[in-house]
Short mmCIF file of C-alpha atoms in Angstrom, two decimals:
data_model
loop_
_atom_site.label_atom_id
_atom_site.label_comp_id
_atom_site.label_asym_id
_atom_site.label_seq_id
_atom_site.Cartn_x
_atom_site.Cartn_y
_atom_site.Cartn_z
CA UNK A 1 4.18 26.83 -17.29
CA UNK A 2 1.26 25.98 -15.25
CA UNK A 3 -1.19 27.14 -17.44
CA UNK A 4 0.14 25.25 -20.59
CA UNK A 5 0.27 21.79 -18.16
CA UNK A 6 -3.38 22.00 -17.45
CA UNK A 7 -4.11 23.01 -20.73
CA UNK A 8 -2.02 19.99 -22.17
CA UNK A 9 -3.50 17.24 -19.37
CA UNK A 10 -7.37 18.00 -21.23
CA UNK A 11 -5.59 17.81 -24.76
CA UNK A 12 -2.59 16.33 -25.14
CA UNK A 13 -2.68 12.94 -22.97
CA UNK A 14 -6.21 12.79 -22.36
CA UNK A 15 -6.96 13.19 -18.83
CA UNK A 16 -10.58 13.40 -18.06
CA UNK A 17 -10.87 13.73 -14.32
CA UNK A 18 -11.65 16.32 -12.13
CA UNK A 19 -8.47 19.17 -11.67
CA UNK A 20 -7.64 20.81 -8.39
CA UNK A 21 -5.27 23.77 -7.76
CA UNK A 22 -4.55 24.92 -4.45
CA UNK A 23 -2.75 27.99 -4.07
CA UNK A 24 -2.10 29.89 -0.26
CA UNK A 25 -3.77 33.13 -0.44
CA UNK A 26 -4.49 35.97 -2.62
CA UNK A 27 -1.18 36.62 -3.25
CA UNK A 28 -0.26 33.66 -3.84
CA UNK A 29 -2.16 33.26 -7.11
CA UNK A 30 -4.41 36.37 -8.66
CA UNK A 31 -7.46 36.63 -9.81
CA UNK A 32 -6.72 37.14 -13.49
CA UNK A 33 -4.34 34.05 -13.28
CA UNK A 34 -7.28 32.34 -11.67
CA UNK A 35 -9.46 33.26 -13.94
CA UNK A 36 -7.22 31.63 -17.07
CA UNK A 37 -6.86 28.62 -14.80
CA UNK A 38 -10.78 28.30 -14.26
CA UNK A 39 -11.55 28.46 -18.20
CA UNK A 40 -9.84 25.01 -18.64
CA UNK A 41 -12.68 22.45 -18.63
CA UNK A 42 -13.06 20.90 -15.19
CA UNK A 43 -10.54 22.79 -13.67
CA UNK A 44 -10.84 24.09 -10.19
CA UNK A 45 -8.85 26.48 -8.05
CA UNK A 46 -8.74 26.22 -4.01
CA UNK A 47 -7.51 29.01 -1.59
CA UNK A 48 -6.09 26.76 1.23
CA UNK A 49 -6.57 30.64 3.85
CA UNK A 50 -10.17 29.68 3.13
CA UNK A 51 -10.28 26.20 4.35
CA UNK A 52 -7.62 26.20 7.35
CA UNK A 53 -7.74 28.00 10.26
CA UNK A 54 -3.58 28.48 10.17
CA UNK A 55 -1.51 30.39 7.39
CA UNK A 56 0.31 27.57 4.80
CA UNK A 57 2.88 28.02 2.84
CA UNK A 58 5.60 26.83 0.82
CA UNK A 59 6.20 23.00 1.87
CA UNK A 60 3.35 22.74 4.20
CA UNK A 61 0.83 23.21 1.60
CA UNK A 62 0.97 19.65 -0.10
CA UNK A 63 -0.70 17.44 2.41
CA UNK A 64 -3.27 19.91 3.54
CA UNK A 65 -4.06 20.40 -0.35
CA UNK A 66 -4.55 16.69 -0.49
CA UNK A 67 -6.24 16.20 2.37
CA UNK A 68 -8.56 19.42 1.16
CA UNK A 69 -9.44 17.34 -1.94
CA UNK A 70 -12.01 15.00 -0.97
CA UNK A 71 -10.98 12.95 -3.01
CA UNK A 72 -10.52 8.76 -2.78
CA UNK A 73 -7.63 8.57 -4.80
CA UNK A 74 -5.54 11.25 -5.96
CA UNK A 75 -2.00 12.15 -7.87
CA UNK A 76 -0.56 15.03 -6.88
CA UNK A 77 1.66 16.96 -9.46
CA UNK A 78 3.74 20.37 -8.99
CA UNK A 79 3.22 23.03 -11.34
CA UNK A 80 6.69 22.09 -13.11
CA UNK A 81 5.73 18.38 -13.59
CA UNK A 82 5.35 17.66 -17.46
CA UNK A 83 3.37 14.10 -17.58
CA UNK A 84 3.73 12.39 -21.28
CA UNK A 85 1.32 10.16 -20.46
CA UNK A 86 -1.85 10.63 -18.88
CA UNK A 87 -1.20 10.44 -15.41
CA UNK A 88 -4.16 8.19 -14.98
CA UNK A 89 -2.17 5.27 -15.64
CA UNK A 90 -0.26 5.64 -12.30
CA UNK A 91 -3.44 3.94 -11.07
CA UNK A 92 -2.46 1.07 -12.54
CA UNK A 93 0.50 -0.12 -10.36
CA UNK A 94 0.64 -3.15 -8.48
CA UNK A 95 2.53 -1.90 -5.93
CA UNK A 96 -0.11 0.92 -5.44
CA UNK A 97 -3.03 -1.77 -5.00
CA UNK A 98 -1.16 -3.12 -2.26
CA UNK A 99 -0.44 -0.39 -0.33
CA UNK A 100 -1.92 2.53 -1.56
CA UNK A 101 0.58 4.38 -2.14
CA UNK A 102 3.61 5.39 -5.01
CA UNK A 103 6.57 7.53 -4.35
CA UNK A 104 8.75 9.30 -6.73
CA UNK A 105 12.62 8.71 -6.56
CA UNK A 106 14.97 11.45 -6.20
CA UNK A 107 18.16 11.74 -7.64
CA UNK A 108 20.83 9.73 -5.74
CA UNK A 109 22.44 12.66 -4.85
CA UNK A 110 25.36 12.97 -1.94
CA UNK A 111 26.20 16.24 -0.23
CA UNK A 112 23.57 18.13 -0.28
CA UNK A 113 21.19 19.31 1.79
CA UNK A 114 22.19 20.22 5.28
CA UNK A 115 25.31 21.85 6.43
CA UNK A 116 26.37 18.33 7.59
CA UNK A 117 25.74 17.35 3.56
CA UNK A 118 22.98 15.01 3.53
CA UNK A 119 19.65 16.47 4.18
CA UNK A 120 18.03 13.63 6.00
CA UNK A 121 18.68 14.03 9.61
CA UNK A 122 18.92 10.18 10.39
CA UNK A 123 20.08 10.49 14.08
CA UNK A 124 16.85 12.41 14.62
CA UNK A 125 14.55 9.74 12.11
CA UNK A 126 16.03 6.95 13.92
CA UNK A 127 14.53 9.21 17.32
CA UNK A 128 11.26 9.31 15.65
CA UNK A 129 10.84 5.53 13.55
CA UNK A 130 13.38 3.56 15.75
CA UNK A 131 14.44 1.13 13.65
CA UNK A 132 12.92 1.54 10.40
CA UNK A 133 11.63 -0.61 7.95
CA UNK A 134 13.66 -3.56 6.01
CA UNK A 135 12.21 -1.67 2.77
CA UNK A 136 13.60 1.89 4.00
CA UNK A 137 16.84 0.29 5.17
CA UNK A 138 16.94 -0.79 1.32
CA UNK A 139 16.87 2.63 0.05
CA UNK A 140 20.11 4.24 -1.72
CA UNK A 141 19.91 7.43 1.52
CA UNK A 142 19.60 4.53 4.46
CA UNK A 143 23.22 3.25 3.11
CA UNK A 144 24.62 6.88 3.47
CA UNK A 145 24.73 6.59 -1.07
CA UNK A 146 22.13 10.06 -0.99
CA UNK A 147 21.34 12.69 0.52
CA UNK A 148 17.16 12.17 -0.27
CA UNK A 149 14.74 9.37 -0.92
CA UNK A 150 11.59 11.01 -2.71
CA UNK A 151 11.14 13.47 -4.94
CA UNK A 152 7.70 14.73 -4.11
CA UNK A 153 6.97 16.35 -7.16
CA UNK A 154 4.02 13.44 -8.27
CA UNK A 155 2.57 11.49 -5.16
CA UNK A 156 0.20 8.74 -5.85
CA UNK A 157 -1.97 8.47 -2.72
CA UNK A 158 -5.29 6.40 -2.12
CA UNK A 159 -6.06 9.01 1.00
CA UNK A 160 -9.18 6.55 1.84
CA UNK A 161 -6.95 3.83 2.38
CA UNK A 162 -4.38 6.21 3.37
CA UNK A 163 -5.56 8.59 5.81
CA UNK A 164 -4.19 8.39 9.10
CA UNK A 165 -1.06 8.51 7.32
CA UNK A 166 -1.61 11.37 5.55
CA UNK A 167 -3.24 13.31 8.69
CA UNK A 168 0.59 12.48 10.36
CA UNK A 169 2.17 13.79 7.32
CA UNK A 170 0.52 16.47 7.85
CA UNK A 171 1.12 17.14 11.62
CA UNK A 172 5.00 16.23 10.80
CA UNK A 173 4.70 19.65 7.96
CA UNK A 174 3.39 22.22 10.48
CA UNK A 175 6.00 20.95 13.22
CA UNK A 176 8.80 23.78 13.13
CA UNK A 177 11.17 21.56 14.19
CA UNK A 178 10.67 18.99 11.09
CA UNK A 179 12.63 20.68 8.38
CA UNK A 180 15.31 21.45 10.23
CA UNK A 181 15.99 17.53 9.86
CA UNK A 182 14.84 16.54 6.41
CA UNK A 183 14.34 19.01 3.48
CA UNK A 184 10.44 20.34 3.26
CA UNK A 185 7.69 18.00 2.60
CA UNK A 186 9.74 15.33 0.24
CA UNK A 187 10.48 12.92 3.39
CA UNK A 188 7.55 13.67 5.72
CA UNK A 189 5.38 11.27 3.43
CA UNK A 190 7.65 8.18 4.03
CA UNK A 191 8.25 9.23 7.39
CA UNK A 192 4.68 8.91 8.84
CA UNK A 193 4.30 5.27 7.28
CA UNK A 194 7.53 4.38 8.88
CA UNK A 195 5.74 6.55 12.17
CA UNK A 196 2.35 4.10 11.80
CA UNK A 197 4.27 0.68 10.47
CA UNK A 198 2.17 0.73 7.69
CA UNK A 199 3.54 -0.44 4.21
CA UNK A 200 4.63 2.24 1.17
CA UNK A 201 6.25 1.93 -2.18
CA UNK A 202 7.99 3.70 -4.32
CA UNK A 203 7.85 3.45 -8.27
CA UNK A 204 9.39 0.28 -9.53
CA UNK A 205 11.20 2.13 -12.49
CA UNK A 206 13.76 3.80 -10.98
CA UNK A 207 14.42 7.46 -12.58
CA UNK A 208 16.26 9.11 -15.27
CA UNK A 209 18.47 12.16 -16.24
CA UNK A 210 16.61 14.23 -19.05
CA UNK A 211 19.00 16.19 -21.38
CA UNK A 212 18.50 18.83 -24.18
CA UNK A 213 22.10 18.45 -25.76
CA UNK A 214 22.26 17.07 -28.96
CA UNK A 215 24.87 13.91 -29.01
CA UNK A 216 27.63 15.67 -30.49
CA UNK A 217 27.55 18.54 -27.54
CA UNK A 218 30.18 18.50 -25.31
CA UNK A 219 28.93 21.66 -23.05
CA UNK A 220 31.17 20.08 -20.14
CA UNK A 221 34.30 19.03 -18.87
CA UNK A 222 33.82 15.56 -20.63
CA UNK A 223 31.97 14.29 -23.53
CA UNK A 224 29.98 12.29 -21.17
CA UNK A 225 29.67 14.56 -18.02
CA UNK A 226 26.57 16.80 -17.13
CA UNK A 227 27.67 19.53 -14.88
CA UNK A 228 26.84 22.18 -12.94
CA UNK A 229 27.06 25.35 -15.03
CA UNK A 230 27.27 24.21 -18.18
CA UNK A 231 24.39 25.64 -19.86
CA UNK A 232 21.61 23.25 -20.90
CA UNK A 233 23.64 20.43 -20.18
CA UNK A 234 22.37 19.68 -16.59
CA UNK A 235 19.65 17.32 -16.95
CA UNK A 236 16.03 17.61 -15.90
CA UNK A 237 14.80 14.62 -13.69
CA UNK A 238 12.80 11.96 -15.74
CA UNK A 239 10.63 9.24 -13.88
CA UNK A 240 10.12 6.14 -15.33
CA UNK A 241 7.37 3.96 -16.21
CA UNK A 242 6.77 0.30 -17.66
CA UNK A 243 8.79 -0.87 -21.15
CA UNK A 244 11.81 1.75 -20.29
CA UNK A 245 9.58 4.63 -21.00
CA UNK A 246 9.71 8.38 -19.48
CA UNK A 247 6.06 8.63 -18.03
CA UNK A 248 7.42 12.55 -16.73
CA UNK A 249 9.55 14.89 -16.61
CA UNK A 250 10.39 17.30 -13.25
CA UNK A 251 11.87 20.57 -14.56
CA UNK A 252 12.36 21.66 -11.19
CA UNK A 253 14.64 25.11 -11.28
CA UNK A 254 17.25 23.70 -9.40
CA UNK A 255 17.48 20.55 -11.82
CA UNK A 256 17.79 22.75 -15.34
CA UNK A 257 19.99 25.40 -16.61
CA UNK A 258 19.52 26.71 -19.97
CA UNK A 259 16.22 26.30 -22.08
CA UNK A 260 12.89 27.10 -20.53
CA UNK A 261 10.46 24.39 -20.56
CA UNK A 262 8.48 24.50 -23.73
CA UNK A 263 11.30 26.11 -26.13
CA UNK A 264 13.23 23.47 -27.02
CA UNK A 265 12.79 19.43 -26.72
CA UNK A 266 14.67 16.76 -24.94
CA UNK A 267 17.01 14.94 -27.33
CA UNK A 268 17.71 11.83 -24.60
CA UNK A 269 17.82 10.14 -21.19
CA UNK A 270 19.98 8.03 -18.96
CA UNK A 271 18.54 5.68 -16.29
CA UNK A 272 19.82 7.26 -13.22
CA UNK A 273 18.58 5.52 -10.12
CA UNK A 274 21.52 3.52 -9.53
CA UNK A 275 24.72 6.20 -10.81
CA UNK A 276 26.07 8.40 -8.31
CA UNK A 277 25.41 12.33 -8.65
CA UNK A 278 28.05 15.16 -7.41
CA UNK A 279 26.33 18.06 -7.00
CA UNK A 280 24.22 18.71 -9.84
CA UNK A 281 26.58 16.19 -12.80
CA UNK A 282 26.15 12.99 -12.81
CA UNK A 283 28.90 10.33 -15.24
CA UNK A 284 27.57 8.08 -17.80
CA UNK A 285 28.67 6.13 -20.20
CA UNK A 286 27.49 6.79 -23.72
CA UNK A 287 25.84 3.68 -24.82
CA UNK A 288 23.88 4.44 -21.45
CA UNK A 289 22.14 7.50 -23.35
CA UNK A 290 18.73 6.56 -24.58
CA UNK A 291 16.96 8.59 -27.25
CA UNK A 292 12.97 9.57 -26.68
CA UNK A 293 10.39 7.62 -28.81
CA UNK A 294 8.71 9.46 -31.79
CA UNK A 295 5.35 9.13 -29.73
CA UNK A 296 7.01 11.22 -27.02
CA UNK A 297 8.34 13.54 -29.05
CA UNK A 298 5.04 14.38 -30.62
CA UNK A 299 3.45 14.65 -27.30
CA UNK A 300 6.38 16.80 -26.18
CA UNK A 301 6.21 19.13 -29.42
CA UNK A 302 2.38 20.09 -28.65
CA UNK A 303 3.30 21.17 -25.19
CA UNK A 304 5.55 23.91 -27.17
CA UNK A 305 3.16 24.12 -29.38
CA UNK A 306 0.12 25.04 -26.95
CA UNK A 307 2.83 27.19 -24.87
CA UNK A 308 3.22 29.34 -27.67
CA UNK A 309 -0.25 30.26 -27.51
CA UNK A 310 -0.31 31.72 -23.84
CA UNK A 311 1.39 34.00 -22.06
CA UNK A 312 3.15 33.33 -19.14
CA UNK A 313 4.35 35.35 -16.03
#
């Protein structure tokens, strides 16, 4: 999948700046894979064991891989992150010219997480921020309505505005004693602006369920019910962008059952930010399904298209 993503960013929505990929060690990525990865144009792989003095894995790697970057400004993406646009345009956000930063919604999922149900330790964030924020105490996990706040999958980060901030972020990953209060990295970004009263956003479009069933499926317990193991009926997550559109898609293993990215294409969506998730189904009603423009279609066929041509491990 990763290959066909960096592939489609050149061709398909037009990105034209510089690519980074950071990957642990050795084993973490291979030389032949490397190799494949390093003949896309401007494309550029980083061993993080060569630039740290400490072993990252897993979670920790995100900040240090940003923070590696040298970059200004940067959006970071996970390898299962399918932009339909070019990603470029996050840039253009007023919330991110403000403060520097845009977070990713998660689903507003309840009960999962910790044994106690809801990853986000708050006792133990209320130890840490005090308080909080008025615009965390807004947030859909603050009211006890989910279990997470970001879905780290695509950070939008202007690290020269931003980097005291990111240097707690990443202090707060390589603390063993952080994730056994939130889940990874996802709330460790928030977290260290709450930490430094400094001002963060998340994206102003909310999110989306992404599904592959045609309307007339009914893979489920209801003809309007996603659920858990159901097939290809549990929904990808989608994140949102100006005039209602689907800017990404997250097809994060624990998020789809059924068709492998790149086989078959999303037939609609369903603005999700404000319904309530069990589990992994979420209700809707069906005038709330909303079908994918043509133009995103297209864009969505040449990703199968191009991942036809490679193969994958």
């Amino acid at each position: 999948m990763a290959l066909t993503n960096l592939k489609g960013l050149r061709t398909i929505v037009g990105v034209d700046l510089p690519i980074h990929v950071y990957y642990a060690d050795e084993e973490d990525l291979g030389v032949e894979r490397r190799r494949q990865i390093q003949n896309i144009s401007g494309v550029f792989t980083f061993s993080l064991s060569r630039i740290y003095p400490m072993r990252l894995h897993g979670f920790q790697m995100k900040p240090f891989a940003m923070l590696a970057s040298g970059f200004a400004e940067v959006i970071w993406f996970d390898a299962d992150l399918v932009f339909l646009v070019n990603p470029q345009e996050l840039f253009d956000n007023r919330d991110y010219d403000e403060t520097g930063t845009v977070l990713f919604h998660d689903r507003t999922l309840v009960g999962w997480g910790t044994d106690s149900g809801a990853s986000i330790d708050w006792s133990w964030v209320h130890d840490l921020i005090g308080r909080g924020s008025d615009y965390l105490r807004s947030s859909h996990a603050f009211a006890g309505e989910a279990s997470n706040i970001v879905d780290s999958s695509a950070i939008v980060m202007h690290m020269g505005r931003n980097l005291l901030p990111m240097l707690v972020v990443a202090q707060l990953n390589l603390d063993p004693d952080t994730y056994a209060h939130v889940w990874g990295d996802k709330e460790t970004f928030w977290l260290a602006f709450e930490l430094l009263r400094k001002p963060w956003t998340m994206n102003q479009w909310g999110m989306s369920g992404v599904t592959f069933l045609q309307r007339n499926d009914s893979a489920c317990s209801g003809p309007t019910t996603w659920g858990k193991g159901q097939g290809a009926d549990l929904p990808a997550c989608g994140h949102m962008g100006p005039q209602d559109i689907v800017q990404m898609i997250h097809f994060s293993e624990s998020k789809l059952r059924g068709p492998a990215p790149f086989t078959v294409q999303p037939v609609g969506y369903v603005p999700a930010l404000d319904k309530l998730w069990h589990a992994t189904c979420v209700q809707f009603e069906a005038d709330d399904l909303k079908e994918f423009r043509l133009s995103q279609i297209e864009v969505f066929q040449r990703y199968i298209n191009l991942h036809a041509g490679f193969t994958e491990v």
